[in-house]
């Protein structure tokens, strides 16, 4: 069964450093998403991406965040200057449809900012 | 905007007992409804979904959920749980026209005791 692959599984970074979280969506999917889950809290939508541009973003997704699909296969989330409160599990997802009916989530990257 | 409330943060049950995990949502438009399961240190896996049609939907491992529009609920049930069902369960909704943005509930930790 096709999978969404996220790397690394765990990343530790110092406050103020830039991090890039990587995702390889399912190959024929067209819609891509990032979510995050702070420990003990609910899963929160960050951003959706379609046709090489952001479709929708949440208020969490401020100027410190950016997404990119640099080469037609990878989908990345960049945090320019990490803060302690960015520590969370970040999930990538992809879908062949815009309505969540065909969502597949990756297994997540646990980001720890120290 | 949509919101999801999972009424129980933790549900302990004994093996082979029935269980119900409650989910209520609010939305001014029609939504799709989902249950996701997260096993320890793993990603989000789709358990079942309601898009349209029959209001009772079932998963391959014995869970079922019923969409009740009048009560705006989508409770998850299983008549007899196993130890392996121990996990966190998330209810989520999606508005069909919002490029697949999922809004999650707070999650319910189901712990099955022998």
PDB file of C-alpha atoms in Angstrom:
ATOM      1  CA  UNK A   1       0.000   0.000   0.000  1.00  0.00           C
ATOM      2  CA  UNK A   2       1.392   3.438  -0.899  1.00  0.00           C
ATOM      3  CA  UNK A   3       2.813   5.435   1.977  1.00  0.00           C
ATOM      4  CA  UNK A   4       3.661   8.991   2.841  1.00  0.00           C
ATOM      5  CA  UNK A   5       7.265   9.033   4.041  1.00  0.00           C
ATOM      6  CA  UNK A   6       8.623  11.609   6.469  1.00  0.00           C
ATOM      7  CA  UNK A   7      12.237  12.223   7.393  1.00  0.00           C
ATOM      8  CA  UNK A   8      13.776  12.477   9.878  1.00  0.00           C
ATOM      9  CA  UNK A   9      11.634  10.697  12.439  1.00  0.00           C
ATOM     10  CA  UNK A  10      13.131  12.801  15.214  1.00  0.00           C
ATOM     11  CA  UNK A  11      15.055  16.064  15.034  1.00  0.00           C
ATOM     12  CA  UNK A  12      16.596  18.054  17.824  1.00  0.00           C
ATOM     13  CA  UNK A  13      17.572  21.641  17.125  1.00  0.00           C
ATOM     14  CA  UNK A  14      18.696  24.675  19.037  1.00  0.00           C
ATOM     15  CA  UNK A  15      16.394  27.618  19.454  1.00  0.00           C
ATOM     16  CA  UNK A  16      16.859  30.108  16.632  1.00  0.00           C
ATOM     17  CA  UNK A  17      18.081  27.537  14.130  1.00  0.00           C
ATOM     18  CA  UNK A  18      16.378  26.773  10.842  1.00  0.00           C
ATOM     19  CA  UNK A  19      14.908  23.319  10.290  1.00  0.00           C
ATOM     20  CA  UNK A  20      13.523  21.616   7.226  1.00  0.00           C
ATOM     21  CA  UNK A  21      11.137  18.732   7.617  1.00  0.00           C
ATOM     22  CA  UNK A  22      10.834  16.505   4.609  1.00  0.00           C
ATOM     23  CA  UNK A  23       7.974  14.500   3.211  1.00  0.00           C
ATOM     24  CA  UNK A  24       7.543  12.295   0.176  1.00  0.00           C
ATOM     25  CA  UNK A  25       3.828  12.185  -0.648  1.00  0.00           C
ATOM     26  CA  UNK A  26       2.125   9.402  -2.553  1.00  0.00           C
ATOM     27  CA  UNK A  27       3.207   9.774  -6.149  1.00  0.00           C
ATOM     28  CA  UNK A  28      -0.115  10.452  -7.866  1.00  0.00           C
ATOM     29  CA  UNK A  29      -1.520  12.689  -5.149  1.00  0.00           C
ATOM     30  CA  UNK A  30      -2.091  16.365  -5.858  1.00  0.00           C
ATOM     31  CA  UNK A  31      -2.966  17.870  -2.475  1.00  0.00           C
ATOM     32  CA  UNK A  32      -0.456  18.154   0.326  1.00  0.00           C
ATOM     33  CA  UNK A  33      -0.770  19.160   3.946  1.00  0.00           C
ATOM     34  CA  UNK A  34       1.152  19.783   7.139  1.00  0.00           C
ATOM     35  CA  UNK A  35      -0.293  19.350  10.599  1.00  0.00           C
ATOM     36  CA  UNK A  36       1.293  19.523  14.003  1.00  0.00           C
ATOM     37  CA  UNK A  37       0.542  18.025  17.380  1.00  0.00           C
ATOM     38  CA  UNK A  38       2.040  19.614  20.457  1.00  0.00           C
ATOM     39  CA  UNK A  39       2.455  17.012  23.187  1.00  0.00           C
ATOM     40  CA  UNK A  40      -0.841  16.444  24.953  1.00  0.00           C
ATOM     41  CA  UNK A  41      -2.816  18.660  22.593  1.00  0.00           C
ATOM     42  CA  UNK A  42      -4.974  18.156  19.548  1.00  0.00           C
ATOM     43  CA  UNK A  43      -3.719  17.789  16.008  1.00  0.00           C
ATOM     44  CA  UNK A  44      -3.761  21.214  14.327  1.00  0.00           C
ATOM     45  CA  UNK A  45      -3.887  22.119  10.661  1.00  0.00           C
ATOM     46  CA  UNK A  46      -0.985  24.233   9.434  1.00  0.00           C
ATOM     47  CA  UNK A  47      -1.201  24.505   5.676  1.00  0.00           C
ATOM     48  CA  UNK A  48      -2.544  22.945   2.503  1.00  0.00           C
ATOM     49  CA  UNK A  49      -0.763  23.069  -0.843  1.00  0.00           C
ATOM     50  CA  UNK A  50      -2.035  22.468  -4.344  1.00  0.00           C
ATOM     51  CA  UNK A  51      -0.762  23.290  -7.792  1.00  0.00           C
ATOM     52  CA  UNK A  52       2.472  24.692  -6.379  1.00  0.00           C
ATOM     53  CA  UNK A  53       0.857  27.214  -4.120  1.00  0.00           C
ATOM     54  CA  UNK A  54      -0.665  27.453  -0.682  1.00  0.00           C
ATOM     55  CA  UNK A  55      -4.419  26.795  -0.758  1.00  0.00           C
ATOM     56  CA  UNK A  56      -5.134  27.551   2.854  1.00  0.00           C
ATOM     57  CA  UNK A  57      -3.131  28.243   5.993  1.00  0.00           C
ATOM     58  CA  UNK A  58      -3.935  28.582   9.649  1.00  0.00           C
ATOM     59  CA  UNK A  59      -3.045  31.456  11.954  1.00  0.00           C
ATOM     60  CA  UNK A  60      -0.242  29.268  13.313  1.00  0.00           C
ATOM     61  CA  UNK A  61       1.442  29.333   9.908  1.00  0.00           C
ATOM     62  CA  UNK A  62       3.110  32.711  10.227  1.00  0.00           C
ATOM     63  CA  UNK A  63       6.116  34.178   8.439  1.00  0.00           C
ATOM     64  CA  UNK A  64       8.451  31.780  10.225  1.00  0.00           C
ATOM     65  CA  UNK A  65       6.975  28.901   8.253  1.00  0.00           C
ATOM     66  CA  UNK A  66       7.199  28.105   4.568  1.00  0.00           C
ATOM     67  CA  UNK A  67       6.441  25.137   2.356  1.00  0.00           C
ATOM     68  CA  UNK A  68       7.907  24.047  -0.897  1.00  0.00           C
ATOM     69  CA  UNK A  69       7.693  21.259  -3.423  1.00  0.00           C
ATOM     70  CA  UNK A  70      11.171  21.656  -4.848  1.00  0.00           C
ATOM     71  CA  UNK A  71      11.457  18.739  -7.226  1.00  0.00           C
ATOM     72  CA  UNK A  72       8.042  17.227  -7.900  1.00  0.00           C
ATOM     73  CA  UNK A  73       8.435  14.484  -5.324  1.00  0.00           C
ATOM     74  CA  UNK A  74       9.421  16.067  -2.004  1.00  0.00           C
ATOM     75  CA  UNK A  75       7.240  18.382   0.031  1.00  0.00           C
ATOM     76  CA  UNK A  76       9.061  20.348   2.709  1.00  0.00           C
ATOM     77  CA  UNK A  77       8.174  22.455   5.708  1.00  0.00           C
ATOM     78  CA  UNK A  78      10.751  25.027   6.766  1.00  0.00           C
ATOM     79  CA  UNK A  79      10.817  26.808  10.073  1.00  0.00           C
ATOM     80  CA  UNK A  80      13.205  29.730   9.780  1.00  0.00           C
ATOM     81  CA  UNK A  81      14.034  30.486  13.390  1.00  0.00           C
ATOM     82  CA  UNK A  82      12.757  27.835  15.731  1.00  0.00           C
ATOM     83  CA  UNK A  83      11.241  28.641  19.087  1.00  0.00           C
ATOM     84  CA  UNK A  84      10.744  26.386  22.088  1.00  0.00           C
ATOM     85  CA  UNK A  85       7.014  26.332  21.381  1.00  0.00           C
ATOM     86  CA  UNK A  86       7.638  24.841  17.937  1.00  0.00           C
ATOM     87  CA  UNK A  87       8.451  21.552  19.646  1.00  0.00           C
ATOM     88  CA  UNK A  88       5.802  19.164  18.384  1.00  0.00           C
ATOM     89  CA  UNK A  89       5.097  16.199  16.173  1.00  0.00           C
ATOM     90  CA  UNK A  90       4.704  17.368  12.581  1.00  0.00           C
ATOM     91  CA  UNK A  91       2.599  15.272  10.250  1.00  0.00           C
ATOM     92  CA  UNK A  92       2.601  15.438   6.485  1.00  0.00           C
ATOM     93  CA  UNK A  93      -0.413  14.193   4.532  1.00  0.00           C
ATOM     94  CA  UNK A  94      -1.355  13.872   0.906  1.00  0.00           C
ATOM     95  CA  UNK A  95      -4.569  13.225  -0.944  1.00  0.00           C
ATOM     96  CA  UNK A  96      -5.727  12.593  -4.446  1.00  0.00           C
ATOM     97  CA  UNK A  97      -8.855  14.626  -3.788  1.00  0.00           C
ATOM     98  CA  UNK A  98      -9.484  17.983  -2.176  1.00  0.00           C
ATOM     99  CA  UNK A  99     -12.042  16.773   0.316  1.00  0.00           C
ATOM    100  CA  UNK A 100     -10.009  14.653   2.772  1.00  0.00           C
ATOM    101  CA  UNK A 101     -11.708  11.454   1.669  1.00  0.00           C
ATOM    102  CA  UNK A 102      -8.435  10.075   0.394  1.00  0.00           C
ATOM    103  CA  UNK A 103      -6.040  11.397   3.002  1.00  0.00           C
ATOM    104  CA  UNK A 104      -2.899   9.460   3.909  1.00  0.00           C
ATOM    105  CA  UNK A 105      -0.761  10.664   6.803  1.00  0.00           C
ATOM    106  CA  UNK A 106       2.932  10.094   7.287  1.00  0.00           C
ATOM    107  CA  UNK A 107       4.254   8.734  10.554  1.00  0.00           C
ATOM    108  CA  UNK A 108       5.480  12.139  11.642  1.00  0.00           C
ATOM    109  CA  UNK A 109       8.648  13.985  12.593  1.00  0.00           C
ATOM    110  CA  UNK A 110       9.129  14.773  16.250  1.00  0.00           C
ATOM    111  CA  UNK A 111      10.814  18.161  16.470  1.00  0.00           C
ATOM    112  CA  UNK A 112      12.429  19.074  19.760  1.00  0.00           C
ATOM    113  CA  UNK A 113      13.699  22.622  20.162  1.00  0.00           C
ATOM    114  CA  UNK A 114      16.174  23.092  23.018  1.00  0.00           C
TER     115      UNK A 114
ATOM    116  CA  UNK B   1     -15.801  27.322  10.988  1.00  0.00           C
ATOM    117  CA  UNK B   2     -16.022  23.765  12.206  1.00  0.00           C
ATOM    118  CA  UNK B   3     -15.266  22.446  15.663  1.00  0.00           C
ATOM    119  CA  UNK B   4     -15.084  18.987  17.171  1.00  0.00           C
ATOM    120  CA  UNK B   5     -15.567  17.974  20.770  1.00  0.00           C
ATOM    121  CA  UNK B   6     -14.578  14.604  22.105  1.00  0.00           C
ATOM    122  CA  UNK B   7     -16.315  14.358  25.399  1.00  0.00           C
ATOM    123  CA  UNK B   8     -13.975  11.888  27.094  1.00  0.00           C
ATOM    124  CA  UNK B   9     -10.237  12.406  27.319  1.00  0.00           C
ATOM    125  CA  UNK B  10      -9.637   8.911  28.685  1.00  0.00           C
ATOM    126  CA  UNK B  11     -11.723   5.744  28.545  1.00  0.00           C
ATOM    127  CA  UNK B  12     -10.511   2.688  30.464  1.00  0.00           C
ATOM    128  CA  UNK B  13     -12.274  -0.596  29.748  1.00  0.00           C
ATOM    129  CA  UNK B  14     -11.703  -4.282  30.315  1.00  0.00           C
ATOM    130  CA  UNK B  15     -10.976  -6.626  27.448  1.00  0.00           C
ATOM    131  CA  UNK B  16     -14.079  -7.964  25.671  1.00  0.00           C
ATOM    132  CA  UNK B  17     -16.248  -5.168  27.077  1.00  0.00           C
ATOM    133  CA  UNK B  18     -18.126  -2.815  24.739  1.00  0.00           C
ATOM    134  CA  UNK B  19     -16.908   0.741  24.302  1.00  0.00           C
ATOM    135  CA  UNK B  20     -18.256   4.014  22.958  1.00  0.00           C
ATOM    136  CA  UNK B  21     -16.074   7.031  22.228  1.00  0.00           C
ATOM    137  CA  UNK B  22     -18.144  10.142  21.850  1.00  0.00           C
ATOM    138  CA  UNK B  23     -17.725  12.854  19.260  1.00  0.00           C
ATOM    139  CA  UNK B  24     -19.837  15.922  18.621  1.00  0.00           C
ATOM    140  CA  UNK B  25     -19.216  18.503  15.959  1.00  0.00           C
ATOM    141  CA  UNK B  26     -20.508  21.876  14.939  1.00  0.00           C
ATOM    142  CA  UNK B  27     -20.662  23.262  11.450  1.00  0.00           C
ATOM    143  CA  UNK B  28     -22.899  25.534   9.451  1.00  0.00           C
ATOM    144  CA  UNK B  29     -22.347  23.473   6.312  1.00  0.00           C
ATOM    145  CA  UNK B  30     -22.276  19.808   5.402  1.00  0.00           C
ATOM    146  CA  UNK B  31     -19.150  18.009   6.493  1.00  0.00           C
ATOM    147  CA  UNK B  32     -17.338  14.758   6.096  1.00  0.00           C
ATOM    148  CA  UNK B  33     -16.526  12.921   9.319  1.00  0.00           C
ATOM    149  CA  UNK B  34     -13.574  10.750  10.217  1.00  0.00           C
ATOM    150  CA  UNK B  35     -12.125   8.681  13.005  1.00  0.00           C
ATOM    151  CA  UNK B  36      -8.352   8.312  13.146  1.00  0.00           C
ATOM    152  CA  UNK B  37      -6.352   6.058  15.448  1.00  0.00           C
ATOM    153  CA  UNK B  38      -2.853   6.739  16.719  1.00  0.00           C
ATOM    154  CA  UNK B  39      -0.910   3.905  18.291  1.00  0.00           C
ATOM    155  CA  UNK B  40       2.021   4.797  20.541  1.00  0.00           C
ATOM    156  CA  UNK B  41       4.887   6.383  18.614  1.00  0.00           C
ATOM    157  CA  UNK B  42       3.085   6.043  15.310  1.00  0.00           C
ATOM    158  CA  UNK B  43       1.262   8.308  12.894  1.00  0.00           C
ATOM    159  CA  UNK B  44      -2.420   8.797  12.261  1.00  0.00           C
ATOM    160  CA  UNK B  45      -4.287   5.950  10.610  1.00  0.00           C
ATOM    161  CA  UNK B  46      -7.742   6.317   9.148  1.00  0.00           C
ATOM    162  CA  UNK B  47     -10.163   4.052  10.972  1.00  0.00           C
ATOM    163  CA  UNK B  48     -13.378   4.923   9.170  1.00  0.00           C
ATOM    164  CA  UNK B  49     -15.140   7.789   7.452  1.00  0.00           C
ATOM    165  CA  UNK B  50     -18.560   9.095   6.607  1.00  0.00           C
ATOM    166  CA  UNK B  51     -18.904  10.959   3.332  1.00  0.00           C
ATOM    167  CA  UNK B  52     -22.495  10.293   2.310  1.00  0.00           C
ATOM    168  CA  UNK B  53     -25.067   7.523   2.078  1.00  0.00           C
ATOM    169  CA  UNK B  54     -25.607   5.062   4.908  1.00  0.00           C
ATOM    170  CA  UNK B  55     -25.171   6.768   8.244  1.00  0.00           C
ATOM    171  CA  UNK B  56     -23.600   3.661   9.779  1.00  0.00           C
ATOM    172  CA  UNK B  57     -20.010   3.072   8.699  1.00  0.00           C
ATOM    173  CA  UNK B  58     -17.774   0.199   9.711  1.00  0.00           C
ATOM    174  CA  UNK B  59     -14.068  -0.553   9.858  1.00  0.00           C
ATOM    175  CA  UNK B  60     -12.396  -3.845   9.094  1.00  0.00           C
ATOM    176  CA  UNK B  61     -11.449  -4.423  12.733  1.00  0.00           C
ATOM    177  CA  UNK B  62     -14.912  -4.253  14.244  1.00  0.00           C
ATOM    178  CA  UNK B  63     -15.374  -0.559  14.963  1.00  0.00           C
ATOM    179  CA  UNK B  64     -18.419   1.280  13.720  1.00  0.00           C
ATOM    180  CA  UNK B  65     -19.654   4.847  13.877  1.00  0.00           C
ATOM    181  CA  UNK B  66     -23.027   6.367  13.205  1.00  0.00           C
ATOM    182  CA  UNK B  67     -23.576   9.809  11.781  1.00  0.00           C
ATOM    183  CA  UNK B  68     -26.463  11.524  13.530  1.00  0.00           C
ATOM    184  CA  UNK B  69     -27.202  14.810  11.840  1.00  0.00           C
ATOM    185  CA  UNK B  70     -29.876  15.951  14.275  1.00  0.00           C
ATOM    186  CA  UNK B  71     -27.561  15.441  17.248  1.00  0.00           C
ATOM    187  CA  UNK B  72     -24.440  16.458  15.300  1.00  0.00           C
ATOM    188  CA  UNK B  73     -22.672  13.380  16.574  1.00  0.00           C
ATOM    189  CA  UNK B  74     -20.416  10.688  15.191  1.00  0.00           C
ATOM    190  CA  UNK B  75     -19.810   8.312  18.074  1.00  0.00           C
ATOM    191  CA  UNK B  76     -17.427   5.388  17.681  1.00  0.00           C
ATOM    192  CA  UNK B  77     -18.400   1.995  19.055  1.00  0.00           C
ATOM    193  CA  UNK B  78     -17.043  -1.493  19.325  1.00  0.00           C
ATOM    194  CA  UNK B  79     -19.017  -4.346  20.900  1.00  0.00           C
ATOM    195  CA  UNK B  80     -15.964  -6.180  22.251  1.00  0.00           C
ATOM    196  CA  UNK B  81     -12.529  -4.588  22.577  1.00  0.00           C
ATOM    197  CA  UNK B  82      -9.096  -6.217  22.532  1.00  0.00           C
ATOM    198  CA  UNK B  83      -5.871  -5.266  24.257  1.00  0.00           C
ATOM    199  CA  UNK B  84      -4.550  -4.261  20.836  1.00  0.00           C
ATOM    200  CA  UNK B  85      -7.213  -1.545  20.560  1.00  0.00           C
ATOM    201  CA  UNK B  86      -5.335   0.488  23.163  1.00  0.00           C
ATOM    202  CA  UNK B  87      -4.525   3.745  21.378  1.00  0.00           C
ATOM    203  CA  UNK B  88      -5.597   7.354  21.043  1.00  0.00           C
ATOM    204  CA  UNK B  89      -8.611   7.988  18.867  1.00  0.00           C
ATOM    205  CA  UNK B  90      -9.287  11.269  17.100  1.00  0.00           C
ATOM    206  CA  UNK B  91     -12.534  12.432  15.581  1.00  0.00           C
ATOM    207  CA  UNK B  92     -12.172  14.895  12.713  1.00  0.00           C
ATOM    208  CA  UNK B  93     -14.338  16.842  10.310  1.00  0.00           C
ATOM    209  CA  UNK B  94     -13.740  18.364   6.937  1.00  0.00           C
ATOM    210  CA  UNK B  95     -15.721  20.868   4.993  1.00  0.00           C
ATOM    211  CA  UNK B  96     -15.859  19.614   1.450  1.00  0.00           C
ATOM    212  CA  UNK B  97     -14.803  22.841  -0.214  1.00  0.00           C
ATOM    213  CA  UNK B  98     -11.853  23.745   1.983  1.00  0.00           C
ATOM    214  CA  UNK B  99      -9.080  21.851   0.198  1.00  0.00           C
ATOM    215  CA  UNK B 100      -9.248  19.056   2.687  1.00  0.00           C
ATOM    216  CA  UNK B 101      -8.505  20.906   5.901  1.00  0.00           C
ATOM    217  CA  UNK B 102      -9.260  18.572   8.786  1.00  0.00           C
ATOM    218  CA  UNK B 103     -10.360  19.887  12.155  1.00  0.00           C
ATOM    219  CA  UNK B 104      -9.568  17.435  14.933  1.00  0.00           C
ATOM    220  CA  UNK B 105     -11.025  16.806  18.333  1.00  0.00           C
ATOM    221  CA  UNK B 106      -8.863  16.642  21.424  1.00  0.00           C
ATOM    222  CA  UNK B 107      -8.500  12.885  21.253  1.00  0.00           C
ATOM    223  CA  UNK B 108      -9.642  10.056  23.499  1.00  0.00           C
ATOM    224  CA  UNK B 109      -7.143   7.656  24.983  1.00  0.00           C
ATOM    225  CA  UNK B 110      -8.662   4.187  25.045  1.00  0.00           C
ATOM    226  CA  UNK B 111      -6.927   1.836  27.453  1.00  0.00           C
ATOM    227  CA  UNK B 112      -7.988  -1.790  27.388  1.00  0.00           C
ATOM    228  CA  UNK B 113      -7.115  -3.750  30.525  1.00  0.00           C
ATOM    229  CA  UNK B 114      -6.842  -7.539  30.667  1.00  0.00           C
TER     230      UNK B 114
END
